[in-house]
Amino acid sequence: MTEQGFFTEADSAEVVISRNAAAKDARLAEVMAVLIRHLHAAVKEIEPTEEEWLKAILFLTETGHMCTDWRQEFILLSDILGVSMLVDAINNRKPKGASESTVLGPFHVADAPELPMGANICLDQKGQPMRVHGRILDTEGNPIPGAKIDVWQANDEGFYDVQQKGIQPDFNLRGVFRTGADGSYHFRGVKPKFYPIPDDGPVGKLLRQLGRHPYRPAHLHYIIEAPGFDRLVTHIFDPDDPYIRSDAVFGVKESLMAQFKPMTDPTSGFEGEFLDLEFDFVLSRS
Ligand code: BEZ
Ligand code: FE
């Protein structure tokens, strides 16, 4: 019926799908069939006016125009629609006890310096000092030696170094550490602040039209890698942050929260009060 058929409102999706029958890539054909079916169903449910459809096309056009080498507006769109977190969840199902993953975000840099364990990643002495420490473990609780920990965070005003070139030192609040035999890690940073995702483009405008704020709760980013284990891309979140229950990109997971505990300890090397943040990461075997 549909393979040679003409387009009708009732058969619209199947007519289009059958036109793709000669596709050489079976996965592409499958993906396109699902997308066409759902897209046609959405259009039938919404019944957009022609003006509304043009508005949607112009929104996507503007989203494309906003993209540069360092700004990916389509990823931001995927983030605020919860699709980035859904793709992350599907591709990072973990065994019981393993640490959960969350979004990478746009502010990772590949060439952060490798630093000695215990180093201070805050290069401008700005913000509330913080000690971050814990262990990298397998799911049986054994330490993982030689794990690479790539960490980055926003400063006390909610900006990454790459957003404030010439204001923050290069590589401020980022570094790479390697665990020793006991699998432990420790370094110094400062308390990060919540911040808005880039909201000066069409995605920010959409958030405002939807009555949503653009903020992410305060967090530290991690990529942890060790031979024989799955790469873990994750964050640690501040449970007391005002945006902890309304992250603009849905990245928060209950298991990724840790208290930033005020502390004084004359043996710590800190003068006066500092924040203590302890978190163990558990890697799954690859
Ligand atoms: C981030 O945490 O760096 C981030 C994640 C998604 C969108 C924007 C920023
Ligand atoms: Fe971030």
PDB file of C-alpha atoms and ligand atoms in Angstrom:
ATOM      1  CA  MET A   1       0.000   0.000   0.000  1.00  0.00           C
ATOM      2  CA  THR A   2       2.478   2.616   1.148  1.00  0.00           C
ATOM      3  CA  GLU A   3       5.659   1.690  -0.739  1.00  0.00           C
ATOM      4  CA  GLN A   4       4.445   3.120  -4.046  1.00  0.00           C
ATOM      5  CA  GLY A   5       1.723   5.165  -2.378  1.00  0.00           C
ATOM      6  CA  PHE A   6       1.055   8.855  -2.513  1.00  0.00           C
ATOM      7  CA  PHE A   7       1.246  10.997   0.589  1.00  0.00           C
ATOM      8  CA  THR A   8      -1.892  11.176   2.757  1.00  0.00           C
ATOM      9  CA  GLU A   9      -2.367  12.715   6.175  1.00  0.00           C
ATOM     10  CA  ALA A  10      -3.404   9.359   7.619  1.00  0.00           C
ATOM     11  CA  ASP A  11      -0.429   7.371   6.199  1.00  0.00           C
ATOM     12  CA  SER A  12       2.157  10.171   6.289  1.00  0.00           C
ATOM     13  CA  ALA A  13       4.848   8.480   8.411  1.00  0.00           C
ATOM     14  CA  GLU A  14       4.678   5.088   6.695  1.00  0.00           C
ATOM     15  CA  VAL A  15       4.806   6.668   3.219  1.00  0.00           C
ATOM     16  CA  VAL A  16       8.012   8.517   4.117  1.00  0.00           C
ATOM     17  CA  ILE A  17       9.563   5.507   5.879  1.00  0.00           C
ATOM     18  CA  SER A  18       8.913   3.211   2.905  1.00  0.00           C
ATOM     19  CA  ARG A  19      10.752   5.679   0.640  1.00  0.00           C
ATOM     20  CA  ASN A  20      13.904   4.907   2.673  1.00  0.00           C
ATOM     21  CA  ALA A  21      13.681   1.153   2.032  1.00  0.00           C
ATOM     22  CA  ALA A  22      16.870   1.045  -0.062  1.00  0.00           C
ATOM     23  CA  ALA A  23      19.047   2.585   2.667  1.00  0.00           C
ATOM     24  CA  LYS A  24      22.384   0.723   2.823  1.00  0.00           C
ATOM     25  CA  ASP A  25      22.961   1.443   6.505  1.00  0.00           C
ATOM     26  CA  ALA A  26      20.423  -0.598   8.487  1.00  0.00           C
ATOM     27  CA  ARG A  27      20.985   1.390  11.691  1.00  0.00           C
ATOM     28  CA  LEU A  28      20.379   4.680   9.853  1.00  0.00           C
ATOM     29  CA  ALA A  29      17.160   3.280   8.370  1.00  0.00           C
ATOM     30  CA  GLU A  30      15.996   2.118  11.826  1.00  0.00           C
ATOM     31  CA  VAL A  31      16.843   5.453  13.506  1.00  0.00           C
ATOM     32  CA  MET A  32      15.149   7.452  10.746  1.00  0.00           C
ATOM     33  CA  ALA A  33      12.030   5.275  10.878  1.00  0.00           C
ATOM     34  CA  VAL A  34      11.653   5.852  14.633  1.00  0.00           C
ATOM     35  CA  LEU A  35      12.307   9.588  14.295  1.00  0.00           C
ATOM     36  CA  ILE A  36       9.854   9.968  11.399  1.00  0.00           C
ATOM     37  CA  ARG A  37       7.156   8.014  13.251  1.00  0.00           C
ATOM     38  CA  HIS A  38       7.529  10.108  16.440  1.00  0.00           C
ATOM     39  CA  LEU A  39       7.898  13.420  14.582  1.00  0.00           C
ATOM     40  CA  HIS A  40       4.763  12.824  12.504  1.00  0.00           C
ATOM     41  CA  ALA A  41       2.870  11.745  15.640  1.00  0.00           C
ATOM     42  CA  ALA A  42       3.969  14.960  17.401  1.00  0.00           C
ATOM     43  CA  VAL A  43       2.901  17.136  14.442  1.00  0.00           C
ATOM     44  CA  LYS A  44      -0.483  15.343  14.335  1.00  0.00           C
ATOM     45  CA  GLU A  45      -0.972  15.923  18.063  1.00  0.00           C
ATOM     46  CA  ILE A  46       0.172  19.575  18.010  1.00  0.00           C
ATOM     47  CA  GLU A  47      -1.431  20.538  14.678  1.00  0.00           C
ATOM     48  CA  PRO A  48       0.880  23.562  14.299  1.00  0.00           C
ATOM     49  CA  THR A  49      -0.171  26.540  12.229  1.00  0.00           C
ATOM     50  CA  GLU A  50       2.195  27.316   9.346  1.00  0.00           C
ATOM     51  CA  GLU A  51       3.450  30.339  11.328  1.00  0.00           C
ATOM     52  CA  GLU A  52       4.222  28.105  14.333  1.00  0.00           C
ATOM     53  CA  TRP A  53       6.108  25.615  12.140  1.00  0.00           C
ATOM     54  CA  LEU A  54       8.170  28.446  10.632  1.00  0.00           C
ATOM     55  CA  LYS A  55       8.937  29.670  14.168  1.00  0.00           C
ATOM     56  CA  ALA A  56      10.285  26.201  15.022  1.00  0.00           C
ATOM     57  CA  ILE A  57      12.433  26.203  11.853  1.00  0.00           C
ATOM     58  CA  LEU A  58      13.778  29.680  12.695  1.00  0.00           C
ATOM     59  CA  PHE A  59      14.569  28.562  16.266  1.00  0.00           C
ATOM     60  CA  LEU A  60      16.675  25.663  14.923  1.00  0.00           C
ATOM     61  CA  THR A  61      18.296  28.001  12.365  1.00  0.00           C
ATOM     62  CA  GLU A  62      19.261  30.422  15.143  1.00  0.00           C
ATOM     63  CA  THR A  63      20.563  27.509  17.227  1.00  0.00           C
ATOM     64  CA  GLY A  64      22.842  26.521  14.338  1.00  0.00           C
ATOM     65  CA  HIS A  65      24.018  30.104  13.787  1.00  0.00           C
ATOM     66  CA  MET A  66      24.995  30.319  17.486  1.00  0.00           C
ATOM     67  CA  CYS A  67      27.431  27.390  17.135  1.00  0.00           C
ATOM     68  CA  THR A  68      31.165  28.108  16.868  1.00  0.00           C
ATOM     69  CA  ASP A  69      34.306  26.071  17.630  1.00  0.00           C
ATOM     70  CA  TRP A  70      33.764  26.796  21.340  1.00  0.00           C
ATOM     71  CA  ARG A  71      29.975  27.210  21.593  1.00  0.00           C
ATOM     72  CA  GLN A  72      27.713  24.215  20.884  1.00  0.00           C
ATOM     73  CA  GLU A  73      24.141  25.470  21.160  1.00  0.00           C
ATOM     74  CA  PHE A  74      22.647  22.118  20.019  1.00  0.00           C
ATOM     75  CA  ILE A  75      24.328  20.339  22.955  1.00  0.00           C
ATOM     76  CA  LEU A  76      22.876  23.000  25.289  1.00  0.00           C
ATOM     77  CA  LEU A  77      19.452  22.329  23.743  1.00  0.00           C
ATOM     78  CA  SER A  78      19.924  18.596  24.329  1.00  0.00           C
ATOM     79  CA  ASP A  79      21.020  19.406  27.919  1.00  0.00           C
ATOM     80  CA  ILE A  80      17.988  21.504  28.858  1.00  0.00           C
ATOM     81  CA  LEU A  81      15.601  18.952  27.299  1.00  0.00           C
ATOM     82  CA  GLY A  82      17.093  16.182  29.483  1.00  0.00           C
ATOM     83  CA  VAL A  83      18.298  14.285  26.393  1.00  0.00           C
ATOM     84  CA  SER A  84      22.013  14.546  27.296  1.00  0.00           C
ATOM     85  CA  MET A  85      21.306  12.939  30.668  1.00  0.00           C
ATOM     86  CA  LEU A  86      19.145  10.251  29.055  1.00  0.00           C
ATOM     87  CA  VAL A  87      21.881   9.330  26.545  1.00  0.00           C
ATOM     88  CA  ASP A  88      24.361   9.345  29.450  1.00  0.00           C
ATOM     89  CA  ALA A  89      22.126   7.021  31.505  1.00  0.00           C
ATOM     90  CA  ILE A  90      21.624   4.560  28.610  1.00  0.00           C
ATOM     91  CA  ASN A  91      25.357   4.387  27.887  1.00  0.00           C
ATOM     92  CA  ASN A  92      26.608   4.260  31.478  1.00  0.00           C
ATOM     93  CA  ARG A  93      24.497   1.625  33.244  1.00  0.00           C
ATOM     94  CA  LYS A  94      26.627   0.599  36.210  1.00  0.00           C
ATOM     95  CA  PRO A  95      26.798  -2.460  38.454  1.00  0.00           C
ATOM     96  CA  LYS A  96      25.594  -2.056  42.041  1.00  0.00           C
ATOM     97  CA  GLY A  97      27.980   0.007  44.148  1.00  0.00           C
ATOM     98  CA  ALA A  98      29.724   1.772  41.240  1.00  0.00           C
ATOM     99  CA  SER A  99      29.704   5.586  41.165  1.00  0.00           C
ATOM    100  CA  GLU A 100      27.135   7.144  38.854  1.00  0.00           C
ATOM    101  CA  SER A 101      28.004   9.320  35.878  1.00  0.00           C
ATOM    102  CA  THR A 102      26.676  12.697  34.793  1.00  0.00           C
ATOM    103  CA  VAL A 103      27.134  15.203  31.941  1.00  0.00           C
ATOM    104  CA  LEU A 104      30.607  16.279  30.751  1.00  0.00           C
ATOM    105  CA  GLY A 105      29.658  19.895  30.006  1.00  0.00           C
ATOM    106  CA  PRO A 106      31.524  22.281  27.681  1.00  0.00           C
ATOM    107  CA  PHE A 107      34.286  23.495  30.009  1.00  0.00           C
ATOM    108  CA  HIS A 108      36.687  20.529  30.083  1.00  0.00           C
ATOM    109  CA  VAL A 109      40.118  21.199  28.566  1.00  0.00           C
ATOM    110  CA  ALA A 110      42.220  18.300  27.339  1.00  0.00           C
ATOM    111  CA  ASP A 111      45.659  19.612  28.299  1.00  0.00           C
ATOM    112  CA  ALA A 112      45.339  20.527  31.997  1.00  0.00           C
ATOM    113  CA  PRO A 113      48.640  20.108  33.857  1.00  0.00           C
ATOM    114  CA  GLU A 114      49.482  16.925  35.780  1.00  0.00           C
ATOM    115  CA  LEU A 115      50.102  17.999  39.397  1.00  0.00           C
ATOM    116  CA  PRO A 116      51.646  16.332  42.460  1.00  0.00           C
ATOM    117  CA  MET A 117      49.112  14.860  44.861  1.00  0.00           C
ATOM    118  CA  GLY A 118      48.097  17.527  47.407  1.00  0.00           C
ATOM    119  CA  ALA A 119      48.621  20.481  45.024  1.00  0.00           C
ATOM    120  CA  ASN A 120      46.469  23.599  45.172  1.00  0.00           C
ATOM    121  CA  ILE A 121      44.510  23.967  41.911  1.00  0.00           C
ATOM    122  CA  CYS A 122      43.434  27.516  42.864  1.00  0.00           C
ATOM    123  CA  LEU A 123      46.100  29.736  41.265  1.00  0.00           C
ATOM    124  CA  ASP A 124      44.716  33.157  42.277  1.00  0.00           C
ATOM    125  CA  GLN A 125      44.067  32.653  46.028  1.00  0.00           C
ATOM    126  CA  LYS A 126      40.460  33.789  45.526  1.00  0.00           C
ATOM    127  CA  GLY A 127      37.641  32.056  47.387  1.00  0.00           C
ATOM    128  CA  GLN A 128      36.987  29.889  50.418  1.00  0.00           C
ATOM    129  CA  PRO A 129      39.792  27.297  50.763  1.00  0.00           C
ATOM    130  CA  MET A 130      38.768  23.673  50.460  1.00  0.00           C
ATOM    131  CA  ARG A 131      40.430  20.291  50.982  1.00  0.00           C
ATOM    132  CA  VAL A 132      39.146  17.582  48.631  1.00  0.00           C
ATOM    133  CA  HIS A 133      40.064  13.980  49.329  1.00  0.00           C
ATOM    134  CA  GLY A 134      38.941  10.375  49.061  1.00  0.00           C
ATOM    135  CA  ARG A 135      39.784   7.078  47.403  1.00  0.00           C
ATOM    136  CA  ILE A 136      39.386   5.476  43.986  1.00  0.00           C
ATOM    137  CA  LEU A 137      38.048   1.962  44.576  1.00  0.00           C
ATOM    138  CA  ASP A 138      36.787  -1.060  42.664  1.00  0.00           C
ATOM    139  CA  THR A 139      33.326  -2.496  43.398  1.00  0.00           C
ATOM    140  CA  GLU A 140      34.861  -4.915  45.951  1.00  0.00           C
ATOM    141  CA  GLY A 141      36.295  -1.980  47.914  1.00  0.00           C
ATOM    142  CA  ASN A 142      39.915  -2.496  46.821  1.00  0.00           C
ATOM    143  CA  PRO A 143      42.006   0.636  46.098  1.00  0.00           C
ATOM    144  CA  ILE A 144      42.886   1.322  42.451  1.00  0.00           C
ATOM    145  CA  PRO A 145      46.508   2.475  42.092  1.00  0.00           C
ATOM    146  CA  GLY A 146      47.565   4.490  39.019  1.00  0.00           C
ATOM    147  CA  ALA A 147      44.103   5.964  38.412  1.00  0.00           C
ATOM    148  CA  LYS A 148      44.127   9.270  36.508  1.00  0.00           C
ATOM    149  CA  ILE A 149      41.879  11.941  38.045  1.00  0.00           C
ATOM    150  CA  ASP A 150      41.127  14.928  35.838  1.00  0.00           C
ATOM    151  CA  VAL A 151      39.321  17.602  37.879  1.00  0.00           C
ATOM    152  CA  TRP A 152      37.929  21.054  37.011  1.00  0.00           C
ATOM    153  CA  GLN A 153      35.607  23.490  38.732  1.00  0.00           C
ATOM    154  CA  ALA A 154      34.152  27.009  38.588  1.00  0.00           C
ATOM    155  CA  ASN A 155      35.536  29.670  40.926  1.00  0.00           C
ATOM    156  CA  ASP A 156      33.833  31.422  43.860  1.00  0.00           C
ATOM    157  CA  GLU A 157      31.952  33.662  41.404  1.00  0.00           C
ATOM    158  CA  GLY A 158      30.706  30.811  39.215  1.00  0.00           C
ATOM    159  CA  PHE A 159      33.119  31.207  36.278  1.00  0.00           C
ATOM    160  CA  TYR A 160      35.535  28.722  34.685  1.00  0.00           C
ATOM    161  CA  ASP A 161      39.009  29.964  33.700  1.00  0.00           C
ATOM    162  CA  VAL A 162      38.124  29.555  29.990  1.00  0.00           C
ATOM    163  CA  GLN A 163      35.227  32.014  30.447  1.00  0.00           C
ATOM    164  CA  GLN A 164      37.506  34.638  32.012  1.00  0.00           C
ATOM    165  CA  LYS A 165      40.691  34.638  29.951  1.00  0.00           C
ATOM    166  CA  GLY A 166      42.951  37.439  31.197  1.00  0.00           C
ATOM    167  CA  ILE A 167      41.002  37.628  34.485  1.00  0.00           C
ATOM    168  CA  GLN A 168      41.701  34.147  35.864  1.00  0.00           C
ATOM    169  CA  PRO A 169      45.114  32.523  35.306  1.00  0.00           C
ATOM    170  CA  ASP A 170      45.176  29.840  32.575  1.00  0.00           C
ATOM    171  CA  PHE A 171      44.376  26.398  34.023  1.00  0.00           C
ATOM    172  CA  ASN A 172      42.972  27.947  37.193  1.00  0.00           C
ATOM    173  CA  LEU A 173      40.972  25.390  39.186  1.00  0.00           C
ATOM    174  CA  ARG A 174      41.879  22.404  37.057  1.00  0.00           C
ATOM    175  CA  GLY A 175      44.467  19.657  37.274  1.00  0.00           C
ATOM    176  CA  VAL A 176      45.295  16.003  36.717  1.00  0.00           C
ATOM    177  CA  PHE A 177      46.336  13.719  39.590  1.00  0.00           C
ATOM    178  CA  ARG A 178      47.407  10.077  39.739  1.00  0.00           C
ATOM    179  CA  THR A 179      46.673   7.762  42.659  1.00  0.00           C
ATOM    180  CA  GLY A 180      49.468   5.877  44.409  1.00  0.00           C
ATOM    181  CA  ALA A 181      49.378   2.352  45.857  1.00  0.00           C
ATOM    182  CA  ASP A 182      46.612   3.133  48.366  1.00  0.00           C
ATOM    183  CA  GLY A 183      44.225   4.532  45.714  1.00  0.00           C
ATOM    184  CA  SER A 184      43.786   7.766  47.649  1.00  0.00           C
ATOM    185  CA  TYR A 185      43.682  11.299  46.262  1.00  0.00           C
ATOM    186  CA  HIS A 186      43.808  14.751  47.800  1.00  0.00           C
ATOM    187  CA  PHE A 187      44.154  18.300  46.545  1.00  0.00           C
ATOM    188  CA  ARG A 188      43.202  21.851  47.445  1.00  0.00           C
ATOM    189  CA  GLY A 189      40.633  24.015  45.713  1.00  0.00           C
ATOM    190  CA  VAL A 190      38.057  26.657  46.659  1.00  0.00           C
ATOM    191  CA  LYS A 191      34.328  26.370  47.167  1.00  0.00           C
ATOM    192  CA  PRO A 192      32.699  26.578  43.715  1.00  0.00           C
ATOM    193  CA  LYS A 193      29.568  28.694  43.194  1.00  0.00           C
ATOM    194  CA  PHE A 194      26.419  27.919  41.199  1.00  0.00           C
ATOM    195  CA  TYR A 195      26.417  29.443  37.718  1.00  0.00           C
ATOM    196  CA  PRO A 196      24.177  29.876  34.669  1.00  0.00           C
ATOM    197  CA  ILE A 197      24.723  27.750  31.565  1.00  0.00           C
ATOM    198  CA  PRO A 198      25.479  30.036  28.582  1.00  0.00           C
ATOM    199  CA  ASP A 199      22.069  31.730  28.187  1.00  0.00           C
ATOM    200  CA  ASP A 200      22.686  34.562  25.703  1.00  0.00           C
ATOM    201  CA  GLY A 201      21.432  32.492  22.743  1.00  0.00           C
ATOM    202  CA  PRO A 202      18.205  30.806  21.589  1.00  0.00           C
ATOM    203  CA  VAL A 203      18.400  28.144  24.321  1.00  0.00           C
ATOM    204  CA  GLY A 204      18.552  30.825  27.047  1.00  0.00           C
ATOM    205  CA  LYS A 205      15.608  32.602  25.397  1.00  0.00           C
ATOM    206  CA  LEU A 206      13.642  29.322  25.342  1.00  0.00           C
ATOM    207  CA  LEU A 207      14.394  28.748  29.051  1.00  0.00           C
ATOM    208  CA  ARG A 208      13.021  32.208  29.879  1.00  0.00           C
ATOM    209  CA  GLN A 209       9.910  31.611  27.760  1.00  0.00           C
ATOM    210  CA  LEU A 210       9.369  28.350  29.642  1.00  0.00           C
ATOM    211  CA  GLY A 211       9.681  30.117  33.021  1.00  0.00           C
ATOM    212  CA  ARG A 212      12.920  28.250  33.822  1.00  0.00           C
ATOM    213  CA  HIS A 213      16.187  29.538  35.295  1.00  0.00           C
ATOM    214  CA  PRO A 214      19.544  28.698  33.654  1.00  0.00           C
ATOM    215  CA  TYR A 215      21.477  27.742  36.824  1.00  0.00           C
ATOM    216  CA  ARG A 216      23.537  24.669  37.682  1.00  0.00           C
ATOM    217  CA  PRO A 217      24.150  23.980  41.400  1.00  0.00           C
ATOM    218  CA  ALA A 218      27.775  24.232  42.633  1.00  0.00           C
ATOM    219  CA  HIS A 219      29.839  21.207  41.641  1.00  0.00           C
ATOM    220  CA  LEU A 220      33.287  19.798  40.887  1.00  0.00           C
ATOM    221  CA  HIS A 221      33.820  17.901  37.620  1.00  0.00           C
ATOM    222  CA  TYR A 222      35.782  14.653  37.384  1.00  0.00           C
ATOM    223  CA  ILE A 223      36.960  12.289  34.672  1.00  0.00           C
ATOM    224  CA  ILE A 224      38.504   9.199  36.262  1.00  0.00           C
ATOM    225  CA  GLU A 225      40.343   6.590  34.206  1.00  0.00           C
ATOM    226  CA  ALA A 226      42.264   3.432  35.145  1.00  0.00           C
ATOM    227  CA  PRO A 227      43.365   0.433  33.031  1.00  0.00           C
ATOM    228  CA  GLY A 228      40.774  -2.361  33.161  1.00  0.00           C
ATOM    229  CA  PHE A 229      37.989  -0.039  34.358  1.00  0.00           C
ATOM    230  CA  ASP A 230      35.249   1.996  32.668  1.00  0.00           C
ATOM    231  CA  ARG A 231      35.991   5.699  32.294  1.00  0.00           C
ATOM    232  CA  LEU A 232      33.865   7.672  34.754  1.00  0.00           C
ATOM    233  CA  VAL A 233      32.652  11.188  33.861  1.00  0.00           C
ATOM    234  CA  THR A 234      30.941  12.668  36.883  1.00  0.00           C
ATOM    235  CA  HIS A 235      30.544  15.530  39.399  1.00  0.00           C
ATOM    236  CA  ILE A 236      30.389  16.058  43.148  1.00  0.00           C
ATOM    237  CA  PHE A 237      27.526  18.400  44.120  1.00  0.00           C
ATOM    238  CA  ASP A 238      26.895  20.646  47.120  1.00  0.00           C
ATOM    239  CA  PRO A 239      23.625  19.387  48.692  1.00  0.00           C
ATOM    240  CA  ASP A 240      23.040  22.820  50.320  1.00  0.00           C
ATOM    241  CA  ASP A 241      23.112  24.715  47.023  1.00  0.00           C
ATOM    242  CA  PRO A 242      19.951  26.745  46.248  1.00  0.00           C
ATOM    243  CA  TYR A 243      19.660  25.061  42.810  1.00  0.00           C
ATOM    244  CA  ILE A 244      20.326  21.460  43.894  1.00  0.00           C
ATOM    245  CA  ARG A 245      16.742  20.411  43.075  1.00  0.00           C
ATOM    246  CA  SER A 246      16.409  22.363  39.829  1.00  0.00           C
ATOM    247  CA  ASP A 247      19.650  21.900  37.854  1.00  0.00           C
ATOM    248  CA  ALA A 248      19.014  23.432  34.397  1.00  0.00           C
ATOM    249  CA  VAL A 249      20.528  20.323  32.742  1.00  0.00           C
ATOM    250  CA  PHE A 250      19.169  17.611  35.121  1.00  0.00           C
ATOM    251  CA  GLY A 251      22.701  16.451  36.045  1.00  0.00           C
ATOM    252  CA  VAL A 252      22.212  15.979  39.807  1.00  0.00           C
ATOM    253  CA  LYS A 253      22.052  12.476  41.281  1.00  0.00           C
ATOM    254  CA  GLU A 254      21.462  11.762  44.960  1.00  0.00           C
ATOM    255  CA  SER A 255      24.592   9.567  45.144  1.00  0.00           C
ATOM    256  CA  LEU A 256      26.846  12.391  43.886  1.00  0.00           C
ATOM    257  CA  MET A 257      26.286  14.813  46.775  1.00  0.00           C
ATOM    258  CA  ALA A 258      28.841  15.406  49.534  1.00  0.00           C
ATOM    259  CA  GLN A 259      28.862  17.853  52.439  1.00  0.00           C
ATOM    260  CA  PHE A 260      31.329  20.751  52.267  1.00  0.00           C
ATOM    261  CA  LYS A 261      32.186  20.640  55.987  1.00  0.00           C
ATOM    262  CA  PRO A 262      33.731  23.703  57.722  1.00  0.00           C
ATOM    263  CA  MET A 263      36.777  22.596  59.727  1.00  0.00           C
ATOM    264  CA  THR A 264      39.892  23.784  61.511  1.00  0.00           C
ATOM    265  CA  ASP A 265      42.879  21.463  61.828  1.00  0.00           C
ATOM    266  CA  PRO A 266      46.342  22.782  62.736  1.00  0.00           C
ATOM    267  CA  THR A 267      47.941  19.670  61.166  1.00  0.00           C
ATOM    268  CA  SER A 268      46.188  20.224  57.819  1.00  0.00           C
ATOM    269  CA  GLY A 269      48.465  22.988  56.523  1.00  0.00           C
ATOM    270  CA  PHE A 270      45.469  25.376  56.288  1.00  0.00           C
ATOM    271  CA  GLU A 271      45.539  28.581  58.293  1.00  0.00           C
ATOM    272  CA  GLY A 272      42.195  28.946  60.064  1.00  0.00           C
ATOM    273  CA  GLU A 273      38.914  27.540  58.820  1.00  0.00           C
ATOM    274  CA  PHE A 274      38.633  25.569  55.584  1.00  0.00           C
ATOM    275  CA  LEU A 275      36.030  23.319  53.965  1.00  0.00           C
ATOM    276  CA  ASP A 276      36.558  19.576  53.966  1.00  0.00           C
ATOM    277  CA  LEU A 277      35.049  17.588  51.092  1.00  0.00           C
ATOM    278  CA  GLU A 278      35.459  13.819  51.166  1.00  0.00           C
ATOM    279  CA  PHE A 279      34.246  11.536  48.362  1.00  0.00           C
ATOM    280  CA  ASP A 280      35.187   7.995  47.300  1.00  0.00           C
ATOM    281  CA  PHE A 281      34.697   7.044  43.638  1.00  0.00           C
ATOM    282  CA  VAL A 282      33.950   3.423  42.742  1.00  0.00           C
ATOM    283  CA  LEU A 283      34.845   2.311  39.184  1.00  0.00           C
ATOM    284  CA  SER A 284      33.187  -0.557  37.311  1.00  0.00           C
ATOM    285  CA  ARG A 285      35.330  -3.131  35.460  1.00  0.00           C
ATOM    286  CA  SER A 286      35.375  -2.805  31.679  1.00  0.00           C
TER     287      SER A 286
HETATM  288  C1  BEZ B   1      28.941  22.265  33.167  1.00  0.00           C
HETATM  289  O1  BEZ B   1      28.710  21.713  34.214  1.00  0.00           O
HETATM  290  O2  BEZ B   1      30.071  22.709  33.018  1.00  0.00           O
HETATM  291  C2  BEZ B   1      27.851  22.403  32.127  1.00  0.00           C
HETATM  292  C3  BEZ B   1      27.080  21.308  31.790  1.00  0.00           C
HETATM  293  C4  BEZ B   1      26.093  21.443  30.819  1.00  0.00           C
HETATM  294  C5  BEZ B   1      25.877  22.661  30.213  1.00  0.00           C
HETATM  295  C6  BEZ B   1      26.644  23.763  30.575  1.00  0.00           C
HETATM  296  C7  BEZ B   1      27.644  23.645  31.551  1.00  0.00           C
HETATM  297 FE    FE B   2      30.252  22.725  35.435  1.00  0.00          FE
END
